[in-house]
Protein backbone atom coordinates (compact mmCIF):
# COMPACT_ATOMS: atom_id res chain seq x y z
CA UNK A 1 0.00 0.00 0.00
CA UNK A 2 2.80 2.45 0.91
CA UNK A 3 4.48 1.74 -2.44
CA UNK A 4 1.24 2.62 -4.26
CA UNK A 5 0.91 5.90 -2.34
CA UNK A 6 4.56 6.79 -3.01
CA UNK A 7 4.11 5.95 -6.68
CA UNK A 8 1.04 8.16 -6.98
CA UNK A 9 2.79 10.98 -5.09
CA UNK A 10 5.79 10.71 -7.40
CA UNK A 11 3.58 10.80 -10.49
CA UNK A 12 1.66 13.79 -9.09
CA UNK A 13 4.86 15.70 -8.31
CA UNK A 14 6.27 14.86 -11.74
CA UNK A 15 3.09 16.13 -13.38
CA UNK A 16 3.20 19.38 -11.41
CA UNK A 17 6.87 19.84 -12.30
CA UNK A 18 6.16 19.30 -16.02
CA UNK A 19 3.27 21.79 -15.91
CA UNK A 20 5.45 24.39 -14.17
CA UNK A 21 8.23 23.92 -16.73
CA UNK A 22 5.74 24.22 -19.57
CA UNK A 23 4.22 27.38 -18.05
CA UNK A 24 7.69 28.88 -17.58
CA UNK A 25 8.57 28.13 -21.22
CA UNK A 26 5.34 29.71 -22.47
CA UNK A 27 5.86 32.79 -20.29
CA UNK A 28 9.50 33.16 -21.38
CA UNK A 29 8.49 32.85 -25.02
CA UNK A 30 5.83 35.54 -24.67
CA UNK A 31 8.16 37.94 -22.88
CA UNK A 32 10.82 37.88 -25.60
CA UNK A 33 8.83 37.13 -28.76
CA UNK A 34 6.42 39.57 -30.34
CA UNK A 35 3.64 38.93 -32.79
CA UNK A 36 4.45 40.05 -36.33
CA UNK A 37 4.01 43.77 -36.91
CA UNK A 38 0.88 44.68 -38.86
CA UNK A 39 0.15 48.07 -40.41
CA UNK A 40 -3.19 49.00 -41.93
CA UNK A 41 -2.92 49.79 -45.62
CA UNK A 42 -3.07 53.53 -46.20
CA UNK A 43 -2.60 54.43 -42.53
CA UNK A 44 -0.16 56.99 -41.23
CA UNK A 45 1.43 54.24 -39.17
CA UNK A 46 2.13 52.32 -42.37
CA UNK A 47 3.46 55.43 -44.13
CA UNK A 48 6.07 56.10 -41.45
CA UNK A 49 6.88 52.41 -41.04
CA UNK A 50 7.91 52.28 -44.69
CA UNK A 51 11.40 53.55 -45.66
CA UNK A 52 11.87 57.28 -46.09
CA UNK A 53 13.25 59.03 -49.17
CA UNK A 54 16.91 59.30 -48.17
CA UNK A 55 19.66 56.81 -48.77
CA UNK A 56 21.71 56.28 -45.62
CA UNK A 57 25.41 56.48 -44.78
CA UNK A 58 26.96 55.00 -41.63
CA UNK A 59 30.17 55.96 -39.88
CA UNK A 60 31.97 54.25 -36.99
CA UNK A 61 33.74 56.51 -34.50
CA UNK A 62 36.66 55.02 -32.55
CA UNK A 63 38.93 56.31 -29.80
CA UNK A 64 42.73 56.50 -29.99
CA UNK A 65 43.01 52.86 -28.94
CA UNK A 66 40.69 51.73 -31.70
CA UNK A 67 37.74 51.03 -29.40
CA UNK A 68 34.37 51.78 -30.97
CA UNK A 69 32.55 54.73 -29.39
CA UNK A 70 29.64 55.58 -31.68
CA UNK A 71 27.85 54.53 -34.82
CA UNK A 72 26.31 57.41 -36.76
CA UNK A 73 23.55 57.05 -39.35
CA UNK A 74 22.99 60.00 -41.64
CA UNK A 75 20.92 60.84 -44.71
CA UNK A 76 22.88 61.19 -47.94
CA UNK A 77 22.38 64.87 -48.63
CA UNK A 78 24.26 68.05 -49.36
CA UNK A 79 23.70 71.51 -47.92
CA UNK A 80 20.80 70.23 -45.80
CA UNK A 81 20.44 70.51 -42.03
CA UNK A 82 18.92 67.51 -40.25
CA UNK A 83 17.49 67.02 -36.76
CA UNK A 84 19.49 64.78 -34.45
CA UNK A 85 18.27 61.68 -32.60
CA UNK A 86 20.43 60.18 -29.83
CA UNK A 87 19.69 56.52 -29.10
CA UNK A 88 20.01 54.75 -25.75
CA UNK A 89 20.72 51.00 -25.86
CA UNK A 90 19.07 48.47 -23.61
CA UNK A 91 21.17 46.51 -21.13
CA UNK A 92 23.89 44.56 -22.95
CA UNK A 93 22.76 45.79 -26.37
CA UNK A 94 24.88 47.39 -29.09
CA UNK A 95 24.11 49.33 -32.30
CA UNK A 96 23.75 46.05 -34.21
CA UNK A 97 20.69 45.24 -32.11
CA UNK A 98 18.90 48.28 -33.56
CA UNK A 99 20.67 48.68 -36.89
CA UNK A 100 17.64 48.35 -39.18
CA UNK A 101 15.55 50.70 -37.03
CA UNK A 102 18.22 53.41 -36.85
CA UNK A 103 18.79 53.19 -40.61
CA UNK A 104 15.05 53.60 -41.02
CA UNK A 105 15.02 56.78 -38.92
CA UNK A 106 17.91 58.18 -40.95
CA UNK A 107 16.00 57.45 -44.17
CA UNK A 108 13.33 59.86 -42.88
CA UNK A 109 15.84 62.70 -42.61
CA UNK A 110 17.40 62.34 -39.16
CA UNK A 111 21.04 62.10 -38.17
CA UNK A 112 21.09 59.30 -35.60
CA UNK A 113 23.91 58.56 -33.16
CA UNK A 114 24.13 55.41 -31.06
CA UNK A 115 26.75 54.81 -28.40
CA UNK A 116 28.55 51.48 -28.01
CA UNK A 117 27.87 51.65 -24.29
CA UNK A 118 25.82 48.75 -22.96
CA UNK A 119 24.91 50.61 -19.76
CA UNK A 120 23.15 53.85 -20.68
CA UNK A 121 20.72 54.23 -17.79
CA UNK A 122 22.30 57.27 -16.14
CA UNK A 123 22.09 59.28 -19.36
CA UNK A 124 25.77 60.20 -19.23
CA UNK A 125 26.70 58.33 -22.42
CA UNK A 126 23.66 59.70 -24.25
CA UNK A 127 24.52 63.30 -23.39
CA UNK A 128 28.14 62.68 -24.42
CA UNK A 129 26.92 61.40 -27.80
CA UNK A 130 24.80 64.52 -28.31
CA UNK A 131 27.68 66.78 -27.38
CA UNK A 132 29.99 64.88 -29.74
CA UNK A 133 27.62 65.48 -32.66
CA UNK A 134 27.20 69.16 -31.83
CA UNK A 135 30.98 69.55 -31.70
CA UNK A 136 31.26 67.82 -35.07
CA UNK A 137 28.67 70.21 -36.41
CA UNK A 138 31.08 73.09 -35.71
CA UNK A 139 34.27 71.37 -36.93
CA UNK A 140 35.09 72.38 -40.51
CA UNK A 141 36.97 69.12 -41.14
CA UNK A 142 34.03 66.97 -40.03
CA UNK A 143 31.68 65.26 -42.50
CA UNK A 144 28.89 66.60 -40.27
CA UNK A 145 29.98 70.24 -40.46
CA UNK A 146 26.82 72.36 -40.49
CA UNK A 147 24.59 69.34 -41.11
CA UNK A 148 22.90 69.08 -37.69
CA UNK A 149 20.03 71.25 -36.49
CA UNK A 150 21.33 71.85 -33.01
CA UNK A 151 18.01 73.23 -31.79
CA UNK A 152 16.17 70.07 -32.90
CA UNK A 153 17.51 67.20 -30.86
CA UNK A 154 15.48 64.19 -29.73
CA UNK A 155 16.41 61.27 -27.49
CA UNK A 156 14.90 57.79 -27.67
CA UNK A 157 15.93 54.65 -25.85
CA UNK A 158 15.02 51.07 -25.09
CA UNK A 159 14.68 49.50 -21.64
CA UNK A 160 17.69 50.73 -19.62
CA UNK A 161 18.23 53.24 -22.42
CA UNK A 162 14.65 54.44 -21.94
CA UNK A 163 15.59 55.50 -18.43
CA UNK A 164 18.80 57.00 -19.80
CA UNK A 165 17.03 59.37 -22.18
CA UNK A 166 14.88 60.67 -19.32
CA UNK A 167 17.93 61.11 -17.10
CA UNK A 168 19.93 62.74 -19.89
CA UNK A 169 17.28 65.45 -20.10
CA UNK A 170 16.57 65.87 -16.39
CA UNK A 171 19.93 65.30 -14.67
CA UNK A 172 22.47 67.15 -16.81
CA UNK A 173 23.15 70.86 -17.17
CA UNK A 174 22.87 70.72 -20.95
CA UNK A 175 19.91 68.34 -20.89
CA UNK A 176 17.77 71.17 -22.25
CA UNK A 177 19.37 70.47 -25.64
CA UNK A 178 16.90 67.57 -25.85
CA UNK A 179 13.53 68.72 -27.19
CA UNK A 180 11.60 65.45 -26.95
CA UNK A 181 12.04 62.18 -25.04
CA UNK A 182 10.77 58.76 -26.14
CA UNK A 183 10.98 55.87 -23.69
CA UNK A 184 10.39 52.40 -25.15
CA UNK A 185 9.82 49.44 -22.79
CA UNK A 186 10.37 51.74 -19.81
CA UNK A 187 11.18 49.56 -16.77
CA UNK A 188 9.08 49.86 -13.67
CA UNK A 189 11.14 51.75 -11.10
CA UNK A 190 11.69 48.69 -8.89
CA UNK A 191 13.72 47.10 -11.71
CA UNK A 192 16.09 50.08 -12.06
CA UNK A 193 19.55 50.18 -10.53
CA UNK A 194 19.84 53.08 -8.05
CA UNK A 195 21.93 55.17 -10.44
CA UNK A 196 19.36 54.68 -13.23
CA UNK A 197 16.22 55.68 -11.29
CA UNK A 198 14.24 58.25 -13.28
CA UNK A 199 11.92 61.08 -12.27
CA UNK A 200 9.38 61.98 -14.94
CA UNK A 201 8.15 64.95 -12.86
CA UNK A 202 11.39 66.71 -13.90
CA UNK A 203 10.69 66.43 -17.63
CA UNK A 204 10.18 69.71 -19.47
CA UNK A 205 9.72 68.48 -23.06
CA UNK A 206 7.12 66.34 -24.90
CA UNK A 207 7.26 62.75 -23.65
CA UNK A 208 6.15 59.57 -25.42
CA UNK A 209 6.07 56.21 -23.61
CA UNK A 210 5.84 53.20 -25.94
CA UNK A 211 5.17 49.76 -24.52
CA UNK A 212 3.89 46.33 -25.49
CA UNK A 213 1.19 44.13 -24.00
CA UNK A 214 3.58 41.14 -23.75
CA UNK A 215 5.99 43.20 -21.65
CA UNK A 216 3.73 42.88 -18.61
CA UNK A 217 6.48 42.18 -16.05
CA UNK A 218 9.22 44.74 -16.71
CA UNK A 219 7.17 47.49 -18.35
CA UNK A 220 3.47 46.93 -17.62
CA UNK A 221 0.77 49.36 -18.64
CA UNK A 222 0.17 50.47 -15.03
CA UNK A 223 3.78 51.56 -14.46
CA UNK A 224 3.87 53.36 -17.83
CA UNK A 225 0.71 55.20 -16.85
CA UNK A 226 2.28 56.13 -13.52
CA UNK A 227 5.30 57.57 -15.35
CA UNK A 228 2.86 59.70 -17.37
CA UNK A 229 0.80 60.70 -14.32
CA UNK A 230 3.91 61.92 -12.52
CA UNK A 231 4.75 64.46 -15.22
CA UNK A 232 3.87 68.14 -14.97
CA UNK A 233 0.12 68.46 -15.71
CA UNK A 234 0.84 70.92 -18.53
CA UNK A 235 3.41 68.72 -20.29
CA UNK A 236 2.57 67.26 -23.73
CA UNK A 237 2.54 63.50 -23.15
CA UNK A 238 1.48 60.30 -24.88
CA UNK A 239 1.42 56.64 -23.90
CA UNK A 240 0.50 53.64 -26.05
CA UNK A 241 0.85 49.86 -25.78
CA UNK A 242 1.34 47.81 -28.94
CA UNK A 243 -0.73 44.63 -28.85
CA UNK A 244 1.44 41.51 -28.83
CA UNK A 245 4.73 43.43 -28.54
CA UNK A 246 7.31 41.98 -26.14
CA UNK A 247 10.14 43.69 -24.27
CA UNK A 248 12.56 43.43 -27.20
CA UNK A 249 10.04 44.34 -29.94
CA UNK A 250 11.95 47.51 -30.77
CA UNK A 251 15.12 45.59 -31.70
CA UNK A 252 16.11 44.87 -35.31
CA UNK A 253 13.60 46.77 -37.50
CA UNK A 254 11.55 48.25 -34.67
CA UNK A 255 8.53 46.00 -35.15
CA UNK A 256 5.13 47.51 -34.38
CA UNK A 257 6.83 50.47 -32.69
CA UNK A 258 8.64 51.66 -35.84
CA UNK A 259 5.87 53.62 -37.53
CA UNK A 260 4.70 55.75 -34.63
CA UNK A 261 8.23 56.30 -33.30
CA UNK A 262 9.18 57.74 -36.68
CA UNK A 263 5.99 59.79 -36.93
CA UNK A 264 6.50 61.20 -33.42
CA UNK A 265 10.02 62.37 -34.21
CA UNK A 266 8.84 63.93 -37.48
CA UNK A 267 6.01 65.67 -35.61
CA UNK A 268 8.20 66.95 -32.80
CA UNK A 269 11.45 67.76 -34.62
CA UNK A 270 10.31 68.60 -38.16
CA UNK A 271 6.84 70.08 -37.62
CA UNK A 272 5.48 67.44 -39.99
CA UNK A 273 1.75 68.24 -40.12
CA UNK A 274 0.80 64.83 -41.51
CA UNK A 275 2.73 63.00 -38.78
CA UNK A 276 0.98 65.22 -36.23
CA UNK A 277 -2.39 63.82 -37.32
CA UNK A 278 -1.38 60.41 -35.99
CA UNK A 279 -1.42 61.80 -32.44
CA UNK A 280 -3.42 65.02 -32.15
CA UNK A 281 -7.15 65.65 -32.00
CA UNK A 282 -10.33 63.64 -31.49
CA UNK A 283 -9.61 61.64 -34.64
CA UNK A 284 -5.95 60.94 -33.87
CA UNK A 285 -5.11 57.73 -35.69
CA UNK A 286 -3.32 56.06 -32.79
CA UNK A 287 -6.47 56.44 -30.65
CA UNK A 288 -8.48 54.37 -33.15
CA UNK A 289 -5.79 51.89 -34.18
CA UNK A 290 -6.85 48.34 -33.29
CA UNK A 291 -3.20 47.25 -33.03
CA UNK A 292 -2.71 49.53 -30.01
CA UNK A 293 -4.37 49.86 -26.61
CA UNK A 294 -4.16 51.92 -23.41
CA UNK A 295 -3.58 55.09 -25.43
CA UNK A 296 -3.43 58.14 -23.17
CA UNK A 297 -2.52 61.64 -24.31
CA UNK A 298 -2.58 65.17 -22.92
CA UNK A 299 -1.65 68.66 -24.08
CA UNK A 300 -0.63 67.64 -27.62
CA UNK A 301 -1.03 70.47 -30.13
Coordinates of C-alpha atoms in Angstrom, one line a residue:
X1 CA 0.0 0.0 0.0
X2 CA 2.8 2.4 0.9
X3 CA 4.5 1.7 -2.4
X4 CA 1.2 2.6 -4.3
X5 CA 0.9 5.9 -2.3
X6 CA 4.6 6.8 -3.0
X7 CA 4.1 5.9 -6.7
X8 CA 1.0 8.2 -7.0
X9 CA 2.8 11.0 -5.1
X10 CA 5.8 10.7 -7.4
X11 CA 3.6 10.8 -10.5
X12 CA 1.7 13.8 -9.1
X13 CA 4.9 15.7 -8.3
X14 CA 6.3 14.9 -11.7
X15 CA 3.1 16.1 -13.4
X16 CA 3.2 19.4 -11.4
X17 CA 6.9 19.8 -12.3
X18 CA 6.2 19.3 -16.0
X19 CA 3.3 21.8 -15.9
X20 CA 5.4 24.4 -14.2
X21 CA 8.2 23.9 -16.7
X22 CA 5.7 24.2 -19.6
X23 CA 4.2 27.4 -18.0
X24 CA 7.7 28.9 -17.6
X25 CA 8.6 28.1 -21.2
X26 CA 5.3 29.7 -22.5
X27 CA 5.9 32.8 -20.3
X28 CA 9.5 33.2 -21.4
X29 CA 8.5 32.8 -25.0
X30 CA 5.8 35.5 -24.7
X31 CA 8.2 37.9 -22.9
X32 CA 10.8 37.9 -25.6
X33 CA 8.8 37.1 -28.8
X34 CA 6.4 39.6 -30.3
X35 CA 3.6 38.9 -32.8
X36 CA 4.5 40.1 -36.3
X37 CA 4.0 43.8 -36.9
X38 CA 0.9 44.7 -38.9
X39 CA 0.2 48.1 -40.4
X40 CA -3.2 49.0 -41.9
X41 CA -2.9 49.8 -45.6
X42 CA -3.1 53.5 -46.2
X43 CA -2.6 54.4 -42.5
X44 CA -0.2 57.0 -41.2
X45 CA 1.4 54.2 -39.2
X46 CA 2.1 52.3 -42.4
X47 CA 3.5 55.4 -44.1
X48 CA 6.1 56.1 -41.5
X49 CA 6.9 52.4 -41.0
X50 CA 7.9 52.3 -44.7
X51 CA 11.4 53.5 -45.7
X52 CA 11.9 57.3 -46.1
X53 CA 13.2 59.0 -49.2
X54 CA 16.9 59.3 -48.2
X55 CA 19.7 56.8 -48.8
X56 CA 21.7 56.3 -45.6
X57 CA 25.4 56.5 -44.8
X58 CA 27.0 55.0 -41.6
X59 CA 30.2 56.0 -39.9
X60 CA 32.0 54.2 -37.0
X61 CA 33.7 56.5 -34.5
X62 CA 36.7 55.0 -32.5
X63 CA 38.9 56.3 -29.8
X64 CA 42.7 56.5 -30.0
X65 CA 43.0 52.9 -28.9
X66 CA 40.7 51.7 -31.7
X67 CA 37.7 51.0 -29.4
X68 CA 34.4 51.8 -31.0
X69 CA 32.6 54.7 -29.4
X70 CA 29.6 55.6 -31.7
X71 CA 27.8 54.5 -34.8
X72 CA 26.3 57.4 -36.8
X73 CA 23.6 57.0 -39.3
X74 CA 23.0 60.0 -41.6
X75 CA 20.9 60.8 -44.7
X76 CA 22.9 61.2 -47.9
X77 CA 22.4 64.9 -48.6
X78 CA 24.3 68.1 -49.4
X79 CA 23.7 71.5 -47.9
X80 CA 20.8 70.2 -45.8
X81 CA 20.4 70.5 -42.0
X82 CA 18.9 67.5 -40.2
X83 CA 17.5 67.0 -36.8
X84 CA 19.5 64.8 -34.4
X85 CA 18.3 61.7 -32.6
X86 CA 20.4 60.2 -29.8
X87 CA 19.7 56.5 -29.1
X88 CA 20.0 54.7 -25.7
X89 CA 20.7 51.0 -25.9
X90 CA 19.1 48.5 -23.6
X91 CA 21.2 46.5 -21.1
X92 CA 23.9 44.6 -23.0
X93 CA 22.8 45.8 -26.4
X94 CA 24.9 47.4 -29.1
X95 CA 24.1 49.3 -32.3
X96 CA 23.7 46.1 -34.2
X97 CA 20.7 45.2 -32.1
X98 CA 18.9 48.3 -33.6
X99 CA 20.7 48.7 -36.9
X100 CA 17.6 48.4 -39.2
X101 CA 15.5 50.7 -37.0
X102 CA 18.2 53.4 -36.8
X103 CA 18.8 53.2 -40.6
X104 CA 15.1 53.6 -41.0
X105 CA 15.0 56.8 -38.9
X106 CA 17.9 58.2 -40.9
X107 CA 16.0 57.5 -44.2
X108 CA 13.3 59.9 -42.9
X109 CA 15.8 62.7 -42.6
X110 CA 17.4 62.3 -39.2
X111 CA 21.0 62.1 -38.2
X112 CA 21.1 59.3 -35.6
X113 CA 23.9 58.6 -33.2
X114 CA 24.1 55.4 -31.1
X115 CA 26.8 54.8 -28.4
X116 CA 28.6 51.5 -28.0
X117 CA 27.9 51.7 -24.3
X118 CA 25.8 48.7 -23.0
X119 CA 24.9 50.6 -19.8
X120 CA 23.1 53.9 -20.7
X121 CA 20.7 54.2 -17.8
X122 CA 22.3 57.3 -16.1
X123 CA 22.1 59.3 -19.4
X124 CA 25.8 60.2 -19.2
X125 CA 26.7 58.3 -22.4
X126 CA 23.7 59.7 -24.3
X127 CA 24.5 63.3 -23.4
X128 CA 28.1 62.7 -24.4
X129 CA 26.9 61.4 -27.8
X130 CA 24.8 64.5 -28.3
X131 CA 27.7 66.8 -27.4
X132 CA 30.0 64.9 -29.7
X133 CA 27.6 65.5 -32.7
X134 CA 27.2 69.2 -31.8
X135 CA 31.0 69.6 -31.7
X136 CA 31.3 67.8 -35.1
X137 CA 28.7 70.2 -36.4
X138 CA 31.1 73.1 -35.7
X139 CA 34.3 71.4 -36.9
X140 CA 35.1 72.4 -40.5
X141 CA 37.0 69.1 -41.1
X142 CA 34.0 67.0 -40.0
X143 CA 31.7 65.3 -42.5
X144 CA 28.9 66.6 -40.3
X145 CA 30.0 70.2 -40.5
X146 CA 26.8 72.4 -40.5
X147 CA 24.6 69.3 -41.1
X148 CA 22.9 69.1 -37.7
X149 CA 20.0 71.2 -36.5
X150 CA 21.3 71.8 -33.0
X151 CA 18.0 73.2 -31.8
X152 CA 16.2 70.1 -32.9
X153 CA 17.5 67.2 -30.9
X154 CA 15.5 64.2 -29.7
X155 CA 16.4 61.3 -27.5
X156 CA 14.9 57.8 -27.7
X157 CA 15.9 54.7 -25.9
X158 CA 15.0 51.1 -25.1
X159 CA 14.7 49.5 -21.6
X160 CA 17.7 50.7 -19.6
X161 CA 18.2 53.2 -22.4
X162 CA 14.6 54.4 -21.9
X163 CA 15.6 55.5 -18.4
X164 CA 18.8 57.0 -19.8
X165 CA 17.0 59.4 -22.2
X166 CA 14.9 60.7 -19.3
X167 CA 17.9 61.1 -17.1
X168 CA 19.9 62.7 -19.9
X169 CA 17.3 65.4 -20.1
X170 CA 16.6 65.9 -16.4
X171 CA 19.9 65.3 -14.7
X172 CA 22.5 67.1 -16.8
X173 CA 23.2 70.9 -17.2
X174 CA 22.9 70.7 -21.0
X175 CA 19.9 68.3 -20.9
X176 CA 17.8 71.2 -22.2
X177 CA 19.4 70.5 -25.6
X178 CA 16.9 67.6 -25.8
X179 CA 13.5 68.7 -27.2
X180 CA 11.6 65.4 -26.9
X181 CA 12.0 62.2 -25.0
X182 CA 10.8 58.8 -26.1
X183 CA 11.0 55.9 -23.7
X184 CA 10.4 52.4 -25.2
X185 CA 9.8 49.4 -22.8
X186 CA 10.4 51.7 -19.8
X187 CA 11.2 49.6 -16.8
X188 CA 9.1 49.9 -13.7
X189 CA 11.1 51.7 -11.1
X190 CA 11.7 48.7 -8.9
X191 CA 13.7 47.1 -11.7
X192 CA 16.1 50.1 -12.1
X193 CA 19.6 50.2 -10.5
X194 CA 19.8 53.1 -8.0
X195 CA 21.9 55.2 -10.4
X196 CA 19.4 54.7 -13.2
X197 CA 16.2 55.7 -11.3
X198 CA 14.2 58.2 -13.3
X199 CA 11.9 61.1 -12.3
X200 CA 9.4 62.0 -14.9
X201 CA 8.2 64.9 -12.9
X202 CA 11.4 66.7 -13.9
X203 CA 10.7 66.4 -17.6
X204 CA 10.2 69.7 -19.5
X205 CA 9.7 68.5 -23.1
X206 CA 7.1 66.3 -24.9
X207 CA 7.3 62.7 -23.7
X208 CA 6.1 59.6 -25.4
X209 CA 6.1 56.2 -23.6
X210 CA 5.8 53.2 -25.9
X211 CA 5.2 49.8 -24.5
X212 CA 3.9 46.3 -25.5
X213 CA 1.2 44.1 -24.0
X214 CA 3.6 41.1 -23.7
X215 CA 6.0 43.2 -21.7
X216 CA 3.7 42.9 -18.6
X217 CA 6.5 42.2 -16.1
X218 CA 9.2 44.7 -16.7
X219 CA 7.2 47.5 -18.3
X220 CA 3.5 46.9 -17.6
X221 CA 0.8 49.4 -18.6
X222 CA 0.2 50.5 -15.0
X223 CA 3.8 51.6 -14.5
X224 CA 3.9 53.4 -17.8
X225 CA 0.7 55.2 -16.9
X226 CA 2.3 56.1 -13.5
X227 CA 5.3 57.6 -15.4
X228 CA 2.9 59.7 -17.4
X229 CA 0.8 60.7 -14.3
X230 CA 3.9 61.9 -12.5
X231 CA 4.7 64.5 -15.2
X232 CA 3.9 68.1 -15.0
X233 CA 0.1 68.5 -15.7
X234 CA 0.8 70.9 -18.5
X235 CA 3.4 68.7 -20.3
X236 CA 2.6 67.3 -23.7
X237 CA 2.5 63.5 -23.2
X238 CA 1.5 60.3 -24.9
X239 CA 1.4 56.6 -23.9
X240 CA 0.5 53.6 -26.1
X241 CA 0.9 49.9 -25.8
X242 CA 1.3 47.8 -28.9
X243 CA -0.7 44.6 -28.8
X244 CA 1.4 41.5 -28.8
X245 CA 4.7 43.4 -28.5
X246 CA 7.3 42.0 -26.1
X247 CA 10.1 43.7 -24.3
X248 CA 12.6 43.4 -27.2
X249 CA 10.0 44.3 -29.9
X250 CA 12.0 47.5 -30.8
X251 CA 15.1 45.6 -31.7
X252 CA 16.1 44.9 -35.3
X253 CA 13.6 46.8 -37.5
X254 CA 11.5 48.3 -34.7
X255 CA 8.5 46.0 -35.1
X256 CA 5.1 47.5 -34.4
X257 CA 6.8 50.5 -32.7
X258 CA 8.6 51.7 -35.8
X259 CA 5.9 53.6 -37.5
X260 CA 4.7 55.8 -34.6
X261 CA 8.2 56.3 -33.3
X262 CA 9.2 57.7 -36.7
X263 CA 6.0 59.8 -36.9
X264 CA 6.5 61.2 -33.4
X265 CA 10.0 62.4 -34.2
X266 CA 8.8 63.9 -37.5
X267 CA 6.0 65.7 -35.6
X268 CA 8.2 67.0 -32.8
X269 CA 11.5 67.8 -34.6
X270 CA 10.3 68.6 -38.2
X271 CA 6.8 70.1 -37.6
X272 CA 5.5 67.4 -40.0
X273 CA 1.8 68.2 -40.1
X274 CA 0.8 64.8 -41.5
X275 CA 2.7 63.0 -38.8
X276 CA 1.0 65.2 -36.2
X277 CA -2.4 63.8 -37.3
X278 CA -1.4 60.4 -36.0
X279 CA -1.4 61.8 -32.4
X280 CA -3.4 65.0 -32.1
X281 CA -7.2 65.6 -32.0
X282 CA -10.3 63.6 -31.5
X283 CA -9.6 61.6 -34.6
X284 CA -6.0 60.9 -33.9
X285 CA -5.1 57.7 -35.7
X286 CA -3.3 56.1 -32.8
X287 CA -6.5 56.4 -30.7
X288 CA -8.5 54.4 -33.1
X289 CA -5.8 51.9 -34.2
X290 CA -6.8 48.3 -33.3
X291 CA -3.2 47.3 -33.0
X292 CA -2.7 49.5 -30.0
X293 CA -4.4 49.9 -26.6
X294 CA -4.2 51.9 -23.4
X295 CA -3.6 55.1 -25.4
X296 CA -3.4 58.1 -23.2
X297 CA -2.5 61.6 -24.3
X298 CA -2.6 65.2 -22.9
X299 CA -1.7 68.7 -24.1
X300 CA -0.6 67.6 -27.6
X301 CA -1.0 70.5 -30.1

